[in-house]
PDB file of C-alpha atoms in Angstrom:
ATOM      1  CA  MET T   1       0.000   0.000   0.000  1.00 58.00           C
ATOM      2  CA  THR T   2       1.183   3.517  -0.781  1.00 68.00           C
ATOM      3  CA  ALA T   3       3.035   5.500   1.893  1.00 86.00           C
ATOM      4  CA  VAL T   4       0.499   8.321   1.508  1.00 93.00           C
ATOM      5  CA  LEU T   5      -3.241   8.022   1.947  1.00 96.00           C
ATOM      6  CA  ARG T   6      -5.404  10.969   0.962  1.00 96.00           C
ATOM      7  CA  VAL T   7      -9.074  10.884   1.933  1.00 96.00           C
ATOM      8  CA  GLU T   8     -11.684  13.438   1.002  1.00 97.00           C
ATOM      9  CA  ILE T   9     -14.359  14.155   3.599  1.00 96.00           C
ATOM     10  CA  ALA T  10     -17.702  15.221   2.150  1.00 97.00           C
ATOM     11  CA  GLY T  11     -20.401  14.745   4.767  1.00 93.00           C
ATOM     12  CA  GLY T  12     -20.770  12.451   7.748  1.00 90.00           C
ATOM     13  CA  GLU T  13     -21.393   9.378   5.625  1.00 91.00           C
ATOM     14  CA  THR T  14     -17.812   9.572   4.299  1.00 94.00           C
ATOM     15  CA  VAL T  15     -16.261   9.407   7.777  1.00 93.00           C
ATOM     16  CA  PRO T  16     -16.608   5.627   8.381  1.00 91.00           C
ATOM     17  CA  ARG T  17     -14.905   4.907   5.046  1.00 92.00           C
ATOM     18  CA  ALA T  18     -12.078   7.295   5.935  1.00 95.00           C
ATOM     19  CA  VAL T  19     -11.691   5.634   9.330  1.00 95.00           C
ATOM     20  CA  LEU T  20     -11.603   2.144   7.849  1.00 94.00           C
ATOM     21  CA  GLY T  21      -9.146   3.276   5.165  1.00 96.00           C
ATOM     22  CA  ALA T  22      -6.892   4.806   7.818  1.00 96.00           C
ATOM     23  CA  GLN T  23      -6.925   1.620   9.859  1.00 95.00           C
ATOM     24  CA  GLU T  24      -6.044  -0.536   6.838  1.00 95.00           C
ATOM     25  CA  TRP T  25      -3.324   1.912   5.813  1.00 96.00           C
ATOM     26  CA  ALA T  26      -1.789   1.891   9.291  1.00 95.00           C
ATOM     27  CA  LEU T  27      -1.790  -1.908   9.398  1.00 95.00           C
ATOM     28  CA  ALA T  28      -0.167  -1.990   5.950  1.00 95.00           C
ATOM     29  CA  GLN T  29       2.578   0.330   7.228  1.00 94.00           C
ATOM     30  CA  GLY T  30       3.405  -2.236   9.875  1.00 93.00           C
ATOM     31  CA  LEU T  31       1.744  -0.635  12.897  1.00 93.00           C
ATOM     32  CA  SER T  32       0.300  -2.956  15.509  1.00 91.00           C
ATOM     33  CA  GLU T  33      -3.446  -3.492  15.700  1.00 90.00           C
ATOM     34  CA  VAL T  34      -3.648  -1.272  18.792  1.00 89.00           C
ATOM     35  CA  ASP T  35      -1.707   1.573  17.164  1.00 91.00           C
ATOM     36  CA  SER T  36      -3.716   1.174  13.942  1.00 93.00           C
ATOM     37  CA  HIS T  37      -6.911   1.591  15.954  1.00 92.00           C
ATOM     38  CA  ARG T  38      -5.425   4.734  17.471  1.00 93.00           C
ATOM     39  CA  VAL T  39      -4.606   6.136  14.029  1.00 95.00           C
ATOM     40  CA  ALA T  40      -8.170   5.353  12.934  1.00 95.00           C
ATOM     41  CA  LEU T  41      -9.534   7.031  16.060  1.00 94.00           C
ATOM     42  CA  VAL T  42      -7.538  10.215  15.363  1.00 96.00           C
ATOM     43  CA  VAL T  43      -8.844  10.269  11.786  1.00 96.00           C
ATOM     44  CA  SER T  44     -12.376   9.798  13.116  1.00 94.00           C
ATOM     45  CA  GLU T  45     -11.999  12.767  15.481  1.00 93.00           C
ATOM     46  CA  LEU T  46     -10.465  15.081  12.865  1.00 95.00           C
ATOM     47  CA  ALA T  47     -12.869  14.105  10.082  1.00 95.00           C
ATOM     48  CA  THR T  48     -15.874  14.477  12.398  1.00 92.00           C
ATOM     49  CA  ASN T  49     -14.713  17.981  13.272  1.00 92.00           C
ATOM     50  CA  GLN T  50     -14.612  18.832   9.570  1.00 94.00           C
ATOM     51  CA  VAL T  51     -18.161  17.549   9.155  1.00 93.00           C
ATOM     52  CA  LYS T  52     -19.446  19.445  12.189  1.00 89.00           C
ATOM     53  CA  TYR T  53     -17.496  22.668  12.015  1.00 91.00           C
ATOM     54  CA  ALA T  54     -16.036  23.075   8.503  1.00 93.00           C
ATOM     55  CA  ARG T  55     -19.174  23.004   6.387  1.00 92.00           C
ATOM     56  CA  GLY T  56     -19.000  19.234   6.137  1.00 92.00           C
ATOM     57  CA  ARG T  57     -15.943  19.113   3.946  1.00 95.00           C
ATOM     58  CA  GLY T  58     -12.221  18.632   4.218  1.00 97.00           C
ATOM     59  CA  GLU T  59      -9.319  16.372   3.518  1.00 98.00           C
ATOM     60  CA  VAL T  60      -7.299  14.024   5.681  1.00 98.00           C
ATOM     61  CA  ILE T  61      -3.841  12.921   4.606  1.00 98.00           C
ATOM     62  CA  LEU T  62      -1.824  10.165   6.241  1.00 98.00           C
ATOM     63  CA  ARG T  63       1.851   9.733   5.469  1.00 97.00           C
ATOM     64  CA  ARG T  64       5.074   8.306   6.761  1.00 95.00           C
ATOM     65  CA  CYS T  65       7.403  11.090   7.901  1.00 93.00           C
ATOM     66  CA  GLU T  66      10.956  11.695   9.064  1.00 90.00           C
ATOM     67  CA  ARG T  67      11.581  14.328  11.754  1.00 86.00           C
ATOM     68  CA  GLY T  68      14.892  13.188  13.141  1.00 89.00           C
ATOM     69  CA  ARG T  69      13.204   9.844  13.621  1.00 90.00           C
ATOM     70  CA  GLU T  70      10.504   7.937  11.782  1.00 92.00           C
ATOM     71  CA  CYS T  71       6.950   9.003  12.356  1.00 93.00           C
ATOM     72  CA  ILE T  72       3.368   8.814  11.129  1.00 95.00           C
ATOM     73  CA  GLU T  73       1.747  12.120  10.217  1.00 97.00           C
ATOM     74  CA  ILE T  74      -1.962  12.797  10.015  1.00 98.00           C
ATOM     75  CA  GLU T  75      -2.910  16.110   8.457  1.00 98.00           C
ATOM     76  CA  ALA T  76      -6.472  17.445   8.356  1.00 97.00           C
ATOM     77  CA  LEU T  77      -7.207  20.396   6.079  1.00 98.00           C
ATOM     78  CA  ASP T  78     -10.420  22.305   5.666  1.00 97.00           C
ATOM     79  CA  ARG T  79     -11.766  25.621   4.403  1.00 96.00           C
ATOM     80  CA  GLY T  80     -14.161  26.131   7.266  1.00 95.00           C
ATOM     81  CA  PRO T  81     -14.478  29.280   9.390  1.00 95.00           C
ATOM     82  CA  GLY T  82     -11.578  28.339  11.644  1.00 94.00           C
ATOM     83  CA  ILE T  83     -11.386  27.612  15.367  1.00 91.00           C
ATOM     84  CA  ALA T  84     -12.238  30.740  17.336  1.00 89.00           C
ATOM     85  CA  ASP T  85     -10.360  29.725  20.469  1.00 89.00           C
ATOM     86  CA  VAL T  86      -7.693  27.057  20.068  1.00 90.00           C
ATOM     87  CA  GLY T  87      -6.975  27.087  23.807  1.00 89.00           C
ATOM     88  CA  TRP T  88     -10.596  26.183  24.539  1.00 86.00           C
ATOM     89  CA  ALA T  89     -10.595  23.535  21.824  1.00 86.00           C
ATOM     90  CA  LEU T  90      -7.575  21.855  23.392  1.00 86.00           C
ATOM     91  CA  ALA T  91      -8.909  22.051  26.938  1.00 83.00           C
ATOM     92  CA  GLU T  92     -10.625  19.129  28.625  1.00 71.00           C
ATOM     93  CA  HIS T  93     -14.399  19.401  28.806  1.00 61.00           C
ATOM     94  CA  THR T  94     -15.233  15.964  30.072  1.00 44.00           C
ATOM     95  CA  SER T  95     -16.039  17.027  33.604  1.00 36.00           C
ATOM     96  CA  THR T  96     -18.385  19.905  32.872  1.00 38.00           C
ATOM     97  CA  GLY T  97     -21.381  17.713  32.131  1.00 40.00           C
ATOM     98  CA  GLY T  98     -21.744  19.349  28.757  1.00 46.00           C
ATOM     99  CA  SER T  99     -20.395  18.329  25.382  1.00 52.00           C
ATOM    100  CA  LEU T 100     -17.126  16.457  25.163  1.00 57.00           C
ATOM    101  CA  GLY T 101     -15.921  19.208  22.818  1.00 62.00           C
ATOM    102  CA  LEU T 102     -13.958  18.815  19.603  1.00 66.00           C
ATOM    103  CA  GLY T 103     -12.111  15.646  20.534  1.00 83.00           C
ATOM    104  CA  LEU T 104      -8.793  17.460  20.137  1.00 90.00           C
ATOM    105  CA  PRO T 105      -7.620  16.726  23.706  1.00 89.00           C
ATOM    106  CA  GLY T 106      -8.021  13.047  22.850  1.00 89.00           C
ATOM    107  CA  VAL T 107      -6.023  13.516  19.652  1.00 93.00           C
ATOM    108  CA  LYS T 108      -3.315  15.266  21.663  1.00 92.00           C
ATOM    109  CA  ARG T 109      -3.126  12.345  24.082  1.00 90.00           C
ATOM    110  CA  LEU T 110      -3.069   9.743  21.313  1.00 92.00           C
ATOM    111  CA  MET T 111      -0.306  11.433  19.318  1.00 94.00           C
ATOM    112  CA  ASP T 112       3.148  12.766  20.227  1.00 94.00           C
ATOM    113  CA  GLU T 113       2.841  16.139  18.485  1.00 95.00           C
ATOM    114  CA  LEU T 114      -0.144  18.291  17.600  1.00 95.00           C
ATOM    115  CA  HIS T 115      -0.035  21.553  15.659  1.00 96.00           C
ATOM    116  CA  ILE T 116      -3.020  23.679  14.759  1.00 96.00           C
ATOM    117  CA  GLU T 117      -2.982  26.516  12.244  1.00 97.00           C
ATOM    118  CA  THR T 118      -6.336  28.209  11.936  1.00 96.00           C
ATOM    119  CA  SER T 119      -7.801  31.348  10.369  1.00 96.00           C
ATOM    120  CA  PRO T 120     -11.200  32.434   9.005  1.00 96.00           C
ATOM    121  CA  GLU T 121     -10.110  30.814   5.726  1.00 96.00           C
ATOM    122  CA  GLY T 122      -9.585  27.361   7.145  1.00 96.00           C
ATOM    123  CA  THR T 123      -7.766  25.038   9.508  1.00 96.00           C
ATOM    124  CA  ARG T 124      -4.804  22.722   9.245  1.00 97.00           C
ATOM    125  CA  VAL T 125      -4.311  20.209  12.042  1.00 97.00           C
ATOM    126  CA  THR T 126      -1.091  18.209  11.943  1.00 97.00           C
ATOM    127  CA  ALA T 127      -0.622  15.316  14.340  1.00 97.00           C
ATOM    128  CA  ARG T 128       2.481  13.124  14.515  1.00 96.00           C
ATOM    129  CA  LYS T 129       3.219   9.854  16.226  1.00 94.00           C
ATOM    130  CA  TRP T 130       6.779   8.615  16.546  1.00 92.00           C
ATOM    131  CA  TRP T 131       7.298   5.196  15.093  1.00 84.00           C
ATOM    132  CA  PRO T 132       6.902   2.741  17.934  1.00 74.00           C
TER     133      PRO T 132
ATOM    134  CA  MET B   1     -27.515  12.819   7.876  1.00 44.00           C
ATOM    135  CA  GLY B   2     -25.895   9.434   8.125  1.00 50.00           C
ATOM    136  CA  SER B   3     -26.965   6.211   6.496  1.00 54.00           C
ATOM    137  CA  PHE B   4     -28.720   4.806   9.559  1.00 59.00           C
ATOM    138  CA  ASP B   5     -32.355   3.820   9.066  1.00 65.00           C
ATOM    139  CA  LEU B   6     -34.234   5.013  12.146  1.00 61.00           C
ATOM    140  CA  SER B   7     -37.324   2.944  11.294  1.00 63.00           C
ATOM    141  CA  ASN B   8     -35.217  -0.188  11.565  1.00 72.00           C
ATOM    142  CA  ALA B   9     -33.347   0.715  14.747  1.00 75.00           C
ATOM    143  CA  PRO B  10     -31.574  -2.284  16.296  1.00 91.00           C
ATOM    144  CA  ILE B  11     -33.498  -2.148  19.571  1.00 93.00           C
ATOM    145  CA  GLN B  12     -35.157  -5.231  21.005  1.00 92.00           C
ATOM    146  CA  ARG B  13     -36.712  -6.203  24.265  1.00 92.00           C
ATOM    147  CA  PHE B  14     -35.373  -9.210  26.164  1.00 90.00           C
ATOM    148  CA  ALA B  15     -36.560 -10.243  29.616  1.00 88.00           C
ATOM    149  CA  GLY B  16     -38.068  -6.816  30.183  1.00 89.00           C
ATOM    150  CA  VAL B  17     -34.820  -5.043  29.277  1.00 94.00           C
ATOM    151  CA  LEU B  18     -34.281  -2.913  26.171  1.00 95.00           C
ATOM    152  CA  VAL B  19     -31.201  -4.097  24.312  1.00 95.00           C
ATOM    153  CA  VAL B  20     -29.657  -1.643  21.887  1.00 96.00           C
ATOM    154  CA  THR B  21     -27.194  -3.156  19.422  1.00 95.00           C
ATOM    155  CA  PRO B  22     -25.395  -0.449  17.452  1.00 94.00           C
ATOM    156  CA  PRO B  23     -24.206  -1.691  14.064  1.00 92.00           C
ATOM    157  CA  PRO B  24     -20.603  -1.053  13.004  1.00 89.00           C
ATOM    158  CA  ASP B  25     -19.524   2.127  11.201  1.00 86.00           C
ATOM    159  CA  LEU B  26     -22.158   4.480  12.568  1.00 90.00           C
ATOM    160  CA  THR B  27     -21.659   8.176  11.871  1.00 88.00           C
ATOM    161  CA  GLY B  28     -22.103  10.838  14.544  1.00 85.00           C
ATOM    162  CA  ASP B  29     -25.601  11.558  13.204  1.00 87.00           C
ATOM    163  CA  ASP B  30     -26.389   7.846  13.314  1.00 90.00           C
ATOM    164  CA  TRP B  31     -25.456   7.691  17.007  1.00 91.00           C
ATOM    165  CA  LEU B  32     -27.721  10.664  17.644  1.00 91.00           C
ATOM    166  CA  SER B  33     -30.588   8.955  15.759  1.00 91.00           C
ATOM    167  CA  LEU B  34     -30.003   5.748  17.686  1.00 93.00           C
ATOM    168  CA  ARG B  35     -30.160   7.591  21.012  1.00 93.00           C
ATOM    169  CA  ARG B  36     -33.431   9.246  20.026  1.00 92.00           C
ATOM    170  CA  ALA B  37     -34.887   5.944  18.820  1.00 92.00           C
ATOM    171  CA  MET B  38     -33.887   4.286  22.092  1.00 93.00           C
ATOM    172  CA  LEU B  39     -35.579   7.039  24.102  1.00 92.00           C
ATOM    173  CA  GLU B  40     -38.778   6.694  22.076  1.00 90.00           C
ATOM    174  CA  ARG B  41     -38.869   2.952  22.692  1.00 90.00           C
ATOM    175  CA  TYR B  42     -37.993   3.486  26.342  1.00 91.00           C
ATOM    176  CA  ARG B  43     -40.944   5.831  26.813  1.00 88.00           C
ATOM    177  CA  SER B  44     -43.395   3.627  24.917  1.00 89.00           C
ATOM    178  CA  GLU B  45     -42.515   0.401  26.726  1.00 85.00           C
ATOM    179  CA  ALA B  46     -42.568  -0.635  30.325  1.00 77.00           C
ATOM    180  CA  SER B  47     -38.823  -1.300  30.332  1.00 81.00           C
ATOM    181  CA  LYS B  48     -36.813   0.546  32.915  1.00 86.00           C
ATOM    182  CA  GLN B  49     -33.395  -0.889  32.084  1.00 93.00           C
ATOM    183  CA  VAL B  50     -31.254  -0.572  28.963  1.00 96.00           C
ATOM    184  CA  VAL B  51     -28.274  -2.595  27.795  1.00 96.00           C
ATOM    185  CA  VAL B  52     -26.113  -1.235  24.991  1.00 97.00           C
ATOM    186  CA  ASP B  53     -24.422  -4.196  23.321  1.00 97.00           C
ATOM    187  CA  LEU B  54     -21.196  -2.892  21.758  1.00 96.00           C
ATOM    188  CA  GLY B  55     -20.138  -6.275  20.376  1.00 96.00           C
ATOM    189  CA  ARG B  56     -20.352  -5.103  16.765  1.00 94.00           C
ATOM    190  CA  VAL B  57     -18.639  -1.762  17.371  1.00 94.00           C
ATOM    191  CA  ASP B  58     -14.878  -1.861  16.892  1.00 89.00           C
ATOM    192  CA  LEU B  59     -14.137   1.860  17.096  1.00 90.00           C
ATOM    193  CA  ILE B  60     -15.709   4.605  19.141  1.00 91.00           C
ATOM    194  CA  ASP B  61     -14.844   8.299  18.997  1.00 92.00           C
ATOM    195  CA  THR B  62     -15.707  11.377  21.042  1.00 89.00           C
ATOM    196  CA  GLU B  63     -18.988  11.918  19.214  1.00 89.00           C
ATOM    197  CA  ALA B  64     -20.155   8.353  19.832  1.00 91.00           C
ATOM    198  CA  CYS B  65     -19.015   8.514  23.462  1.00 90.00           C
ATOM    199  CA  GLU B  66     -21.022  11.693  23.925  1.00 89.00           C
ATOM    200  CA  GLN B  67     -24.181  10.031  22.598  1.00 91.00           C
ATOM    201  CA  LEU B  68     -23.596   6.957  24.775  1.00 92.00           C
ATOM    202  CA  ARG B  69     -23.149   9.167  27.808  1.00 91.00           C
ATOM    203  CA  ARG B  70     -26.337  11.094  27.032  1.00 92.00           C
ATOM    204  CA  MET B  71     -28.200   7.836  26.470  1.00 93.00           C
ATOM    205  CA  ALA B  72     -27.163   6.581  29.910  1.00 93.00           C
ATOM    206  CA  ARG B  73     -27.951   9.896  31.548  1.00 92.00           C
ATOM    207  CA  SER B  74     -31.426  10.079  29.973  1.00 92.00           C
ATOM    208  CA  VAL B  75     -32.247   6.585  31.194  1.00 93.00           C
ATOM    209  CA  ARG B  76     -31.047   7.487  34.683  1.00 92.00           C
ATOM    210  CA  VAL B  77     -33.123  10.694  34.737  1.00 92.00           C
ATOM    211  CA  LEU B  78     -36.171   8.610  33.763  1.00 90.00           C
ATOM    212  CA  GLY B  79     -35.553   6.348  36.737  1.00 91.00           C
ATOM    213  CA  GLY B  80     -33.822   3.437  35.016  1.00 92.00           C
ATOM    214  CA  LYS B  81     -30.347   2.011  34.655  1.00 93.00           C
ATOM    215  CA  CYS B  82     -28.120   1.605  31.618  1.00 95.00           C
ATOM    216  CA  ALA B  83     -25.234  -0.838  31.179  1.00 96.00           C
ATOM    217  CA  LEU B  84     -22.741  -1.666  28.448  1.00 96.00           C
ATOM    218  CA  ALA B  85     -22.079  -5.181  27.226  1.00 97.00           C
ATOM    219  CA  ALA B  86     -19.522  -6.952  25.045  1.00 96.00           C
ATOM    220  CA  VAL B  87     -17.124  -4.018  24.904  1.00 95.00           C
ATOM    221  CA  GLN B  88     -14.311  -4.858  22.495  1.00 93.00           C
ATOM    222  CA  ALA B  89     -10.675  -4.267  23.393  1.00 91.00           C
ATOM    223  CA  ALA B  90     -10.249  -1.420  20.891  1.00 89.00           C
ATOM    224  CA  VAL B  91     -13.349   0.322  22.233  1.00 92.00           C
ATOM    225  CA  ALA B  92     -12.139  -0.049  25.815  1.00 91.00           C
ATOM    226  CA  SER B  93      -8.775   1.326  24.719  1.00 89.00           C
ATOM    227  CA  ALA B  94     -10.456   4.297  23.022  1.00 89.00           C
ATOM    228  CA  LEU B  95     -12.554   5.059  26.123  1.00 88.00           C
ATOM    229  CA  VAL B  96      -9.348   5.128  28.168  1.00 87.00           C
ATOM    230  CA  ASP B  97      -7.350   7.109  25.571  1.00 86.00           C
ATOM    231  CA  LEU B  98     -10.119   9.689  25.247  1.00 85.00           C
ATOM    232  CA  GLU B  99     -10.509   9.756  29.049  1.00 83.00           C
ATOM    233  CA  VAL B 100     -14.249   9.495  28.690  1.00 82.00           C
ATOM    234  CA  ASP B 101     -16.208   9.498  31.911  1.00 80.00           C
ATOM    235  CA  LEU B 102     -19.325   7.408  31.354  1.00 83.00           C
ATOM    236  CA  GLU B 103     -20.569   8.464  34.766  1.00 77.00           C
ATOM    237  CA  GLY B 104     -20.759   5.143  36.515  1.00 79.00           C
ATOM    238  CA  VAL B 105     -22.200   3.089  33.659  1.00 91.00           C
ATOM    239  CA  GLU B 106     -21.251  -0.518  34.358  1.00 93.00           C
ATOM    240  CA  ALA B 107     -19.835  -2.839  31.704  1.00 94.00           C
ATOM    241  CA  PHE B 108     -20.440  -6.588  31.414  1.00 96.00           C
ATOM    242  CA  LEU B 109     -18.860  -9.314  29.327  1.00 96.00           C
ATOM    243  CA  SER B 110     -22.094 -10.273  27.607  1.00 96.00           C
ATOM    244  CA  THR B 111     -25.627  -9.008  27.071  1.00 95.00           C
ATOM    245  CA  GLU B 112     -26.995 -11.926  29.104  1.00 95.00           C
ATOM    246  CA  GLU B 113     -24.778 -11.023  32.044  1.00 96.00           C
ATOM    247  CA  ALA B 114     -25.842  -7.383  31.800  1.00 95.00           C
ATOM    248  CA  ILE B 115     -29.548  -8.314  31.687  1.00 94.00           C
ATOM    249  CA  ASP B 116     -29.106 -10.490  34.776  1.00 94.00           C
ATOM    250  CA  ALA B 117     -27.261  -7.718  36.596  1.00 93.00           C
ATOM    251  CA  LEU B 118     -30.007  -5.223  35.795  1.00 91.00           C
ATOM    252  CA  GLY B 119     -32.602  -7.609  37.143  1.00 85.00           C
ATOM    253  CA  GLY B 120     -34.136  -8.703  33.862  1.00 72.00           C
ATOM    254  CA  ARG B 121     -36.817 -11.351  34.112  1.00 65.00           C
ATOM    255  CA  ARG B 122     -35.687 -14.388  32.141  1.00 57.00           C
ATOM    256  CA  GLY B 123     -37.446 -17.553  31.166  1.00 51.00           C
TER     257      GLY B 123
END
């Protein structure tokens, strides 16, 4: 399987296919079943955010990377209105009794690096996991 | 909307307990529809207890966790109890990784065990 997987998100019904594709891709790269599930979970969180907050559309790209050591990179791009408050989006909301939020705290925990670039023209979330 | 058919919601009644069996690959909207369908059945039937059988679900994200949590909370507010059954390893791992607090919802190895624990009337 190719070292890059590019998945277009166009509505909620495309998310399960993206998640399954991510899991198969991760397994094909040699990740364990547990780590492949984690990659799929991160894709699910990021793609769901695009559906809910970026007018239902976006793109998720998975690739092998090299940043001084081998890694897996998951990049989510959209042309939505951007995240108004990144600090809030990254904060835990599980104990407030309200919504669990954007799922980004979970992504942060599951990956080793998380970068968010956001503006009214769109958002790019880049998450990296060092090769186990 | 997702691809989930609300009119054919996987909700059945066993031993006086409502058993919800989410199919695999549900979207966030599907989980929301399933929660609403469960609440409708809950109100229309005499059941007080609900078991959510996660045996067919191999991945669960924040959105799904949120709907599960709301499902359990709604049942509790209406005076009943909700339990999970047949949680797969990857789902358990996701619940831990996402640090989801399901607010005291108990988990059981099988649906039968969960029904027994909730006091379902068998036979």
